[in-house]
Coordinates of N, CA, C and O in Angstrom, one line a residue:
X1 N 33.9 -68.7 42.2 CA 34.4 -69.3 41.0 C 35.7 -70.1 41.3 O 36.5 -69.6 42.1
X2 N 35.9 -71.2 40.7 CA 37.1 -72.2 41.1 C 38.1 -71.4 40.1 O 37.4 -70.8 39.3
X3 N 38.9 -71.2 40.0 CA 40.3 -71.2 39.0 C 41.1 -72.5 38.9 O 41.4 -73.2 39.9
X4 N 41.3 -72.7 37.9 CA 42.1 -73.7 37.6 C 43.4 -73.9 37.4 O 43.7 -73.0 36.6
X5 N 44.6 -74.7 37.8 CA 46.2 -73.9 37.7 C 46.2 -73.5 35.7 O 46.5 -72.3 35.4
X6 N 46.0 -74.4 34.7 CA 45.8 -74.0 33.9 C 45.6 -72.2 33.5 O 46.4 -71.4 33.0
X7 N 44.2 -71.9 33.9 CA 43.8 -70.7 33.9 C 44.8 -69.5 34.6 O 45.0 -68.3 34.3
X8 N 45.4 -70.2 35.4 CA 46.3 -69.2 36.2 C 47.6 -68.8 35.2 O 48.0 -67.6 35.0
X9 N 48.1 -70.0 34.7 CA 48.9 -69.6 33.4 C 48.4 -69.1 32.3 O 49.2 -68.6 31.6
X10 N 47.5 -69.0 32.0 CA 46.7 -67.8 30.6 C 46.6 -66.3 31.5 O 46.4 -65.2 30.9
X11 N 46.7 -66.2 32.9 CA 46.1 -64.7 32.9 C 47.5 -64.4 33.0 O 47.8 -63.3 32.4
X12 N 48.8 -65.3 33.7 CA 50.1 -64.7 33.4 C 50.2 -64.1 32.5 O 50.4 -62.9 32.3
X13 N 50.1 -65.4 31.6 CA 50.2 -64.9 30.0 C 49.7 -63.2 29.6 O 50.5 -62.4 29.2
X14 N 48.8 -63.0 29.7 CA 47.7 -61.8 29.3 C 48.5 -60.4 30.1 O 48.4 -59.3 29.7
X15 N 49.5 -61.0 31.5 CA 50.2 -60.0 32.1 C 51.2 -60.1 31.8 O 51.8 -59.3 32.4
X16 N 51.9 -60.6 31.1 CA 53.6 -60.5 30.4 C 54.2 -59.6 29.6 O 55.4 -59.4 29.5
X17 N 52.8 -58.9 28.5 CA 53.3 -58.0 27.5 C 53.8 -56.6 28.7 O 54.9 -56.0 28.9
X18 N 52.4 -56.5 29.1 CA 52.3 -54.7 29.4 C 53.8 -54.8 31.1 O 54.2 -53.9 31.8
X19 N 54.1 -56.2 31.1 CA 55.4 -56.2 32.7 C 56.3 -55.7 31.4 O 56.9 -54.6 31.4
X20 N 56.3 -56.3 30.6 CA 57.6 -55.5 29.6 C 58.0 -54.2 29.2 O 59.1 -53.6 28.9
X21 N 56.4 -53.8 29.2 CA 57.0 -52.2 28.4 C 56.8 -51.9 29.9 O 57.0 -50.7 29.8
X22 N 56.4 -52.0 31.2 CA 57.1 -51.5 32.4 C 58.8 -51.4 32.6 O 59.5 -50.6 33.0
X23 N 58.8 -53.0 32.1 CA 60.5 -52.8 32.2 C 61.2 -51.5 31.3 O 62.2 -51.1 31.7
X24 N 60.6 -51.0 30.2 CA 61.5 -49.8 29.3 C 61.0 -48.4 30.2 O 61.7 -47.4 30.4
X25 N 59.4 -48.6 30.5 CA 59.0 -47.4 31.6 C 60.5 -47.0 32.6 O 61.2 -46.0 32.7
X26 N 60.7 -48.4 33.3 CA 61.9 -48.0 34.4 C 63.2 -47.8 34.0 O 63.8 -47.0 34.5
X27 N 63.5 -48.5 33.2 CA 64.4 -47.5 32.1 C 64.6 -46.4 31.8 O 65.5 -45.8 32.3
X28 N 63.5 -45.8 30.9 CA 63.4 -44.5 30.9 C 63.7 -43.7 32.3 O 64.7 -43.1 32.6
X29 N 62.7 -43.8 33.0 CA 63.5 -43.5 34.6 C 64.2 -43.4 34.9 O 64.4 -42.5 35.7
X30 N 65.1 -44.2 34.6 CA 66.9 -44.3 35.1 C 67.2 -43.2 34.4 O 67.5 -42.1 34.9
X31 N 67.1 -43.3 33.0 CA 67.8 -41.6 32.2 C 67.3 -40.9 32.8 O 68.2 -40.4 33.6
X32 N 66.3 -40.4 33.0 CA 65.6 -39.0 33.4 C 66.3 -38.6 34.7 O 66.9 -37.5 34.9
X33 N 66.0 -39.6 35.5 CA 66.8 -39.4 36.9 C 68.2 -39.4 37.0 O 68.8 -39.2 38.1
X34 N 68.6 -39.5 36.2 CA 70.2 -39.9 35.9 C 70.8 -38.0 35.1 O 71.8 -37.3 35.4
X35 N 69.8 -37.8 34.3 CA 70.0 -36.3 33.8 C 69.7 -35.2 34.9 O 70.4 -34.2 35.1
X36 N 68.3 -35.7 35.8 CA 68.1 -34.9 37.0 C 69.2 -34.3 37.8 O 69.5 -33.2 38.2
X37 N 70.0 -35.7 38.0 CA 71.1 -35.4 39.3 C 72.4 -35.0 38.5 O 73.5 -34.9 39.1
X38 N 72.3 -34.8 37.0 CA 73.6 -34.1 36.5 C 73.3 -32.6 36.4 O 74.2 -31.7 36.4
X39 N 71.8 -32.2 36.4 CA 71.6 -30.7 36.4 C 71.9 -30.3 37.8 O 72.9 -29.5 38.0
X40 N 71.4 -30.7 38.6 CA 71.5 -30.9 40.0 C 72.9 -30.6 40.0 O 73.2 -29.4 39.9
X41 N 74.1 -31.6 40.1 CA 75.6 -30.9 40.1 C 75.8 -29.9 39.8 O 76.5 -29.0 40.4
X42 N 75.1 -29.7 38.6 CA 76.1 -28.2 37.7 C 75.6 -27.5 38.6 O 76.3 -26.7 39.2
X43 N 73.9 -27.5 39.1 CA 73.5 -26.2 39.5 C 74.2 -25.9 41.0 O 74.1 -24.8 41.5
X44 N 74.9 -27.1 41.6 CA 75.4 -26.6 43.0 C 77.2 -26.2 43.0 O 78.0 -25.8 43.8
X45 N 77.3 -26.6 41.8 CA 78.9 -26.2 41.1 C 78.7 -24.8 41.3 O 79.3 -24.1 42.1
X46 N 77.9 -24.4 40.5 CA 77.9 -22.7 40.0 C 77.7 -22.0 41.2 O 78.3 -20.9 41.5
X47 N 76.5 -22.6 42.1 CA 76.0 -21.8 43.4 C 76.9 -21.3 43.9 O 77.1 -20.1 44.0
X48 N 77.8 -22.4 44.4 CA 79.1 -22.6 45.3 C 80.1 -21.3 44.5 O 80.7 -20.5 45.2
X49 N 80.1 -21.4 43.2 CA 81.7 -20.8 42.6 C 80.9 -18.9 43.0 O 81.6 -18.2 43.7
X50 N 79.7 -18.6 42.5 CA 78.9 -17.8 43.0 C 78.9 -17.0 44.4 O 78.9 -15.8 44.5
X51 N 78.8 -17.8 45.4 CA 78.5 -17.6 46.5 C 80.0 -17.5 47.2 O 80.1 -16.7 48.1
X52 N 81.1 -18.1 46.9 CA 82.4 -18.4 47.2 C 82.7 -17.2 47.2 O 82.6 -16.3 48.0
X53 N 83.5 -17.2 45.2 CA 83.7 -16.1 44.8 C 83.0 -15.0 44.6 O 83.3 -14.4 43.5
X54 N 82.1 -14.4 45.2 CA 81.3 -13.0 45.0 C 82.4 -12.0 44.4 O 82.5 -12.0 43.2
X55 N 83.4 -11.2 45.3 CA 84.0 -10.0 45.0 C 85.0 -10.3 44.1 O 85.6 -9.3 43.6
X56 N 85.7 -12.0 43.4 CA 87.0 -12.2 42.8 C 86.1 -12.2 41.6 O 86.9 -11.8 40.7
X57 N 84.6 -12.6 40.9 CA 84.4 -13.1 40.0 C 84.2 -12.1 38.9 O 83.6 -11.1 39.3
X58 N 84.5 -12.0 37.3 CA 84.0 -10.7 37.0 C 82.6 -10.5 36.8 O 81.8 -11.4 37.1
X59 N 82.0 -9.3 36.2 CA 81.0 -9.3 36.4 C 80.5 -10.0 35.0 O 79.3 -10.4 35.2
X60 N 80.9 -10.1 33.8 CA 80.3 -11.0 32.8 C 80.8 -12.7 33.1 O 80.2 -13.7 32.6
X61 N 81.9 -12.8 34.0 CA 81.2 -14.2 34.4 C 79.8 -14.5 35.2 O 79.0 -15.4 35.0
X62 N 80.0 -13.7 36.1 CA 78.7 -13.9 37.2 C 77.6 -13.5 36.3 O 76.7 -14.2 36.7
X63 N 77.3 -12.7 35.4 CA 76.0 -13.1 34.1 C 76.4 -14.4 34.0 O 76.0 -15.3 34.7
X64 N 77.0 -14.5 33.1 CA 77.1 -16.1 32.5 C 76.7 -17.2 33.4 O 76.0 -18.1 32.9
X65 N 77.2 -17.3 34.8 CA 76.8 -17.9 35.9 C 74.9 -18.3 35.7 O 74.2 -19.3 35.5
X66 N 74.8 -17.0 36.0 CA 73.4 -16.5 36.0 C 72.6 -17.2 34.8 O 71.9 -18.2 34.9
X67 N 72.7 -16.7 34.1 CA 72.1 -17.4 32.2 C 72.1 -18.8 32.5 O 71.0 -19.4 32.6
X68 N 73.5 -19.4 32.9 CA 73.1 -20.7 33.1 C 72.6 -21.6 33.6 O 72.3 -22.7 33.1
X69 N 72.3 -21.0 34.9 CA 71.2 -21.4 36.1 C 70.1 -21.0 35.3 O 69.7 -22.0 34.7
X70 N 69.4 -19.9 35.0 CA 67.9 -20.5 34.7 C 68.4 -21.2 33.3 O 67.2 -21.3 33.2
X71 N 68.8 -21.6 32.5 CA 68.8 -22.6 31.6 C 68.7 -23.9 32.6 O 67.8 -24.7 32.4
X72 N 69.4 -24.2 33.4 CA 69.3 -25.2 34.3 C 67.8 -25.5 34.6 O 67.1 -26.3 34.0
X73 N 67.5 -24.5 35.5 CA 65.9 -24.5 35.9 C 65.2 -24.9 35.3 O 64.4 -25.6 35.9
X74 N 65.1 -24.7 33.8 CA 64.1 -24.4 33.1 C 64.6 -26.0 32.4 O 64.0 -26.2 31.3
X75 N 65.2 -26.8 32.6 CA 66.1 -28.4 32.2 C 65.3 -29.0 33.3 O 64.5 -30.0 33.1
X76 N 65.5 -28.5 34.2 CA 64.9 -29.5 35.5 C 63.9 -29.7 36.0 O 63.6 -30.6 36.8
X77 N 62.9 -28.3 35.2 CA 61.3 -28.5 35.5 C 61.0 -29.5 34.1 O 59.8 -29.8 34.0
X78 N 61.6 -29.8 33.2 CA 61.3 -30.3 31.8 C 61.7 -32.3 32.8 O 61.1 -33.3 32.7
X79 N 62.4 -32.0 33.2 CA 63.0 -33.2 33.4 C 62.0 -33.9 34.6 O 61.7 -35.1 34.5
X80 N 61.8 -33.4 35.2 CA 60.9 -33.3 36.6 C 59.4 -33.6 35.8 O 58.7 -34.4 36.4
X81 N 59.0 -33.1 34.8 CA 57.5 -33.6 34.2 C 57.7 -34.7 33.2 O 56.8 -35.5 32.9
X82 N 58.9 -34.8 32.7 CA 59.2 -36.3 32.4 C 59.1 -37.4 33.4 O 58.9 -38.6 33.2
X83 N 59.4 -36.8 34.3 CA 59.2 -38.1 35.4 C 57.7 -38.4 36.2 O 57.1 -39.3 36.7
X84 N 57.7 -37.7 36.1 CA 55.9 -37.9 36.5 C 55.3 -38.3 35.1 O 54.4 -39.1 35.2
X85 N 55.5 -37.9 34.2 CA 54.7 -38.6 33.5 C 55.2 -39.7 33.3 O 54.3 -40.5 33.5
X86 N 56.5 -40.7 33.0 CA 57.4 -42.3 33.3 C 55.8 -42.2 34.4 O 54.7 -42.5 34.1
X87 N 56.1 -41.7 35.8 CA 55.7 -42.6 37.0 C 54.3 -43.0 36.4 O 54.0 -44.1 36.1
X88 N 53.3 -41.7 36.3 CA 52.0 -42.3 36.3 C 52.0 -43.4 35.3 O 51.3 -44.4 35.5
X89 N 52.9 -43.2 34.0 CA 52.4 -44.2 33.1 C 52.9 -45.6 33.7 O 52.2 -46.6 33.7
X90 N 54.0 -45.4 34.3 CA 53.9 -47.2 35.4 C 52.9 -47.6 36.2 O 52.7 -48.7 36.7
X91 N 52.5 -46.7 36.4 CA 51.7 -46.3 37.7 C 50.2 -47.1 36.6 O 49.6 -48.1 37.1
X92 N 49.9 -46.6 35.5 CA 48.7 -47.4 34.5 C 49.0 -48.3 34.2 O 48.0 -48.9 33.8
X93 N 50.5 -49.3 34.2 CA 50.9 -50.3 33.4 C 50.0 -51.1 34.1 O 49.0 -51.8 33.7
X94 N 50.7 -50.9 36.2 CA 50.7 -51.1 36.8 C 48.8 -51.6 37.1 O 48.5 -52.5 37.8
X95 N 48.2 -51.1 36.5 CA 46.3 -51.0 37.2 C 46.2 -52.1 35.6 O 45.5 -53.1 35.5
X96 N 46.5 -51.8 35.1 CA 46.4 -52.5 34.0 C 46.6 -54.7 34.3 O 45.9 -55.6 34.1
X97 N 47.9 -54.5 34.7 CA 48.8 -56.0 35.1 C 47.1 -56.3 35.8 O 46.3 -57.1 35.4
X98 N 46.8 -55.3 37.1 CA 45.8 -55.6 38.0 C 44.5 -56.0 37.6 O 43.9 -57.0 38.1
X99 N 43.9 -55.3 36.6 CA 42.7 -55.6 35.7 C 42.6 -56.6 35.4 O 41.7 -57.5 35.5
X100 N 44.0 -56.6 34.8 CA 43.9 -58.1 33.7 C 43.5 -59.4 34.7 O 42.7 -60.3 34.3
X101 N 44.0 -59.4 35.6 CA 44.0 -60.4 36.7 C 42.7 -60.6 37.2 O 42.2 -61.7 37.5
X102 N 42.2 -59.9 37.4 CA 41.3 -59.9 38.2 C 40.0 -59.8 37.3 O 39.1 -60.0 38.1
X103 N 39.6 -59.5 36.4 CA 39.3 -59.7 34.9 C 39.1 -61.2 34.7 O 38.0 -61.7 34.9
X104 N 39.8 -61.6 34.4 CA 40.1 -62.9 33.8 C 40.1 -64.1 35.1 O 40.0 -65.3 34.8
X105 N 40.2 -63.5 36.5 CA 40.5 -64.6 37.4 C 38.4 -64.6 37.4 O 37.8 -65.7 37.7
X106 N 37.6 -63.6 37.1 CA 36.7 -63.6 38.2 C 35.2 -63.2 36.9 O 34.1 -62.8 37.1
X107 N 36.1 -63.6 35.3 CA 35.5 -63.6 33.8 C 35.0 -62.3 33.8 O 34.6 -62.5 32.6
X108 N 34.7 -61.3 33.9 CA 34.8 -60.0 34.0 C 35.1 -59.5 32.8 O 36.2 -59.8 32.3
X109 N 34.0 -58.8 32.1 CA 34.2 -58.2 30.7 C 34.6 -56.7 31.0 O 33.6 -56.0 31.2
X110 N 35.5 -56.3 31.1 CA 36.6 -55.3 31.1 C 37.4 -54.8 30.1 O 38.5 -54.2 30.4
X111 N 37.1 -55.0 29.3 CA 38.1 -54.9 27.9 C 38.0 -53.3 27.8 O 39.0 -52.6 27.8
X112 N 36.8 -52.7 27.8 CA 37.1 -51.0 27.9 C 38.0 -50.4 28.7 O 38.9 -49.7 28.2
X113 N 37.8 -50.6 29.8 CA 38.8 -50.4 30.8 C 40.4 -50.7 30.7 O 41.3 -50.1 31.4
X114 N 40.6 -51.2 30.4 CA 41.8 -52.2 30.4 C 42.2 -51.5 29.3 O 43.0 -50.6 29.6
X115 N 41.7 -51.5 27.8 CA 42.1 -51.0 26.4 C 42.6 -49.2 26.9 O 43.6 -48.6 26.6
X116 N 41.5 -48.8 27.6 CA 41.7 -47.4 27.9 C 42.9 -46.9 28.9 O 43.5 -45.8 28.9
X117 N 42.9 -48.0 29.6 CA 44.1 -47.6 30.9 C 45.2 -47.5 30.1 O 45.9 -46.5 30.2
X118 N 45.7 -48.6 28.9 CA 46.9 -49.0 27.9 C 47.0 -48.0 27.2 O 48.1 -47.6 26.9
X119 N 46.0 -47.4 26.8 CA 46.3 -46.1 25.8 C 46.8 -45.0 26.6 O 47.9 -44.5 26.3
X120 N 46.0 -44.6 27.8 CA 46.8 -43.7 28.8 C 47.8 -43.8 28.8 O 48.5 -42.8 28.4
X121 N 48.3 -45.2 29.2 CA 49.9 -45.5 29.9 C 50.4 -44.9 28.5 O 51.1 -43.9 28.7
X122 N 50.3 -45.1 27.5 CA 51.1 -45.2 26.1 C 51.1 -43.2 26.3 O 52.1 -42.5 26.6
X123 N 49.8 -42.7 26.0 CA 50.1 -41.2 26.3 C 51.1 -40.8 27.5 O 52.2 -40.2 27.3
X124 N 50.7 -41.1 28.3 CA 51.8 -40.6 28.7 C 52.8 -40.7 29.2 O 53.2 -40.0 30.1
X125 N 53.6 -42.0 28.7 CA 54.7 -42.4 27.8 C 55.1 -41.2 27.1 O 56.0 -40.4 27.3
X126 N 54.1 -41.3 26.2 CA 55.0 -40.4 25.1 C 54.8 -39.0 25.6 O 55.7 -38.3 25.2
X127 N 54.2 -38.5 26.2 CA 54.4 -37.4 27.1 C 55.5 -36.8 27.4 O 56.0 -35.6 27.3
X128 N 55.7 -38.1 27.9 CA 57.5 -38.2 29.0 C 58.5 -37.9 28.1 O 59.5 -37.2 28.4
X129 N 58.4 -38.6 26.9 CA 59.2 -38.5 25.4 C 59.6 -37.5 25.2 O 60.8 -37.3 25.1
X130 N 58.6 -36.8 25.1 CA 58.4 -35.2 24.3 C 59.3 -34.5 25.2 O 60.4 -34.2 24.7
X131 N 59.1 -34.3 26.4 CA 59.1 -33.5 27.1 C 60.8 -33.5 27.3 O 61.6 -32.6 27.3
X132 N 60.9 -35.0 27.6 CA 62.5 -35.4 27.5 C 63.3 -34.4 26.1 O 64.2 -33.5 26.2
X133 N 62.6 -34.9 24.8 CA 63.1 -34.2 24.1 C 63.5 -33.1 24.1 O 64.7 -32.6 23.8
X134 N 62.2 -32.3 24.6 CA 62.2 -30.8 24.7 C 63.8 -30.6 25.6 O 64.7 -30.2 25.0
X135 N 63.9 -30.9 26.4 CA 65.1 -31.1 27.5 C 66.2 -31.4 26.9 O 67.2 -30.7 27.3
X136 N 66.5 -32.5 25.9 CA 67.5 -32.2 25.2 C 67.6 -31.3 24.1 O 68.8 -31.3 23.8
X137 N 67.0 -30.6 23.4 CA 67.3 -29.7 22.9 C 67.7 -28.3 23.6 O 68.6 -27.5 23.4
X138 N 66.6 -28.1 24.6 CA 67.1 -26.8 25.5 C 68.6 -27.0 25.9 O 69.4 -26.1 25.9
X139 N 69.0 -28.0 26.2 CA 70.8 -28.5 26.8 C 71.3 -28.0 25.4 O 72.1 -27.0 25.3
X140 N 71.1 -28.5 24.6 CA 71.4 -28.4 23.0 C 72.1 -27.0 22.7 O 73.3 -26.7 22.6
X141 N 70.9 -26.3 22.7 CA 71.2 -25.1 22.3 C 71.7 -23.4 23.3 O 72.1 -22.3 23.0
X142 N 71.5 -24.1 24.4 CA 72.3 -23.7 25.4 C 74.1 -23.9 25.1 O 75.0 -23.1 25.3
X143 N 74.1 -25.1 24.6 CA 75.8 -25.6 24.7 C 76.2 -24.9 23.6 O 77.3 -24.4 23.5
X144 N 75.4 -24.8 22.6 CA 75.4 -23.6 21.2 C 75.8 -22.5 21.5 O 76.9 -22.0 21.0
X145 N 75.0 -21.8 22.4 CA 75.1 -20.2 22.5 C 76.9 -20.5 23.6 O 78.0 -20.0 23.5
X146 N 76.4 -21.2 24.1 CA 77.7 -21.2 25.0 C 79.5 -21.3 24.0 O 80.5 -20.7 24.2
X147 N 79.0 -22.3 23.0 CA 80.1 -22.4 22.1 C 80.1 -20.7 21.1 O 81.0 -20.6 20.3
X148 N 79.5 -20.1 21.2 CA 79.6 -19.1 19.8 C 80.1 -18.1 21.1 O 80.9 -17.2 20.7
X149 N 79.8 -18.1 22.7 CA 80.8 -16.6 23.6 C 81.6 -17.3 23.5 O 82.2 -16.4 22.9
X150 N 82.4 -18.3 23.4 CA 83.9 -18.3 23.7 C 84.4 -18.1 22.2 O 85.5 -17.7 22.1
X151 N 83.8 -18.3 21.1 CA 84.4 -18.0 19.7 C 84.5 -16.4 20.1 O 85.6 -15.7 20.2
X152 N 83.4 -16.1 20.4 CA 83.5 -14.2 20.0 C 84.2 -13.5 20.9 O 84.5 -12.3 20.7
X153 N 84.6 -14.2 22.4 CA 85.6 -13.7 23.1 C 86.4 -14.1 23.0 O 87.0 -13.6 23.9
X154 N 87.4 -15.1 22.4 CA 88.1 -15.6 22.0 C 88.5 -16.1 20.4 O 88.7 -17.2 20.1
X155 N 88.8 -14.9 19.7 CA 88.6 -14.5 18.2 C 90.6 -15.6 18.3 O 91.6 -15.5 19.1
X156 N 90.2 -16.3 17.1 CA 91.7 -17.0 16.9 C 92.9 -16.3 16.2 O 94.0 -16.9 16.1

């Protein structure tokens, strides 16, 4: 089949939406990875104050220590399936850009395919969403409990 330069500009066309919501996919990315490597700090802050101070620390800080780390943990595996789900869904935008191309370069009735890869990517997108959420609230109410010991050990 010949392609025409014309034709070549319509299948751009048809690949411009779904490069866009790639561009917010990698976006998203940046936050998630960006929250990753702040849990990441705290968690090698604490190790260190931990492992440093063993015999100076008392023993309800070193709980406290402790509490905080698996709250960490449990941030970073939340954060960690946000990112896998961002990747694969780039990862569908990505087979999608491809379809369309090769679809349209070679007339190929694909519209199932293509409609279904987009809905994927969109799931789990919102996947990624959720999950993120989930992660901000666990930080959330962690910083809660955290604000109500220093009230109650620290009565004004």
């Amino acid at each position: 089949m010949n392609i025409q330069p014309g034709e070549i500009g319509h299948i751009i066309q048809l690949a411009i939406a779904p490069v866009f919501l790639l561009t917010g996919v990698g976006t998203n990315m940046l936050v998630l990875t960006n929250r990753l490597a702040r849990i990441i700090d705290r968690t090698r802050v604490l190790e260190e104050r931990l492992e440093e101070g063993a015999p100076a620390i008392t023993a309800k800080a070193r709980a406290g220590a402790f509490d905080e780390l698996d709250v960490l943990f449990r941030r970073a595996k939340k954060i960690n399936r946000a990112i896998f789900l961002s990747t694969f869904c780039a990862l569908l935008i990505c087979l999608v850009v491809a379809v369309l191309f090769v679809a349209d370069a070679l007339d190929l009735r694909l519209v199932t395919p293509i409609a279904g890869l987009f809905v994927l990517a969109l799931v789990s997108l919102t996947g990624s969403f959720i999950v993120l959420l989930k992660e901000v609230l666990l930080a959330t109410e962690f910083q809660d409990i955290l604000r109500q010991r220093i009230i109650r050990d620290n009565p004004p």
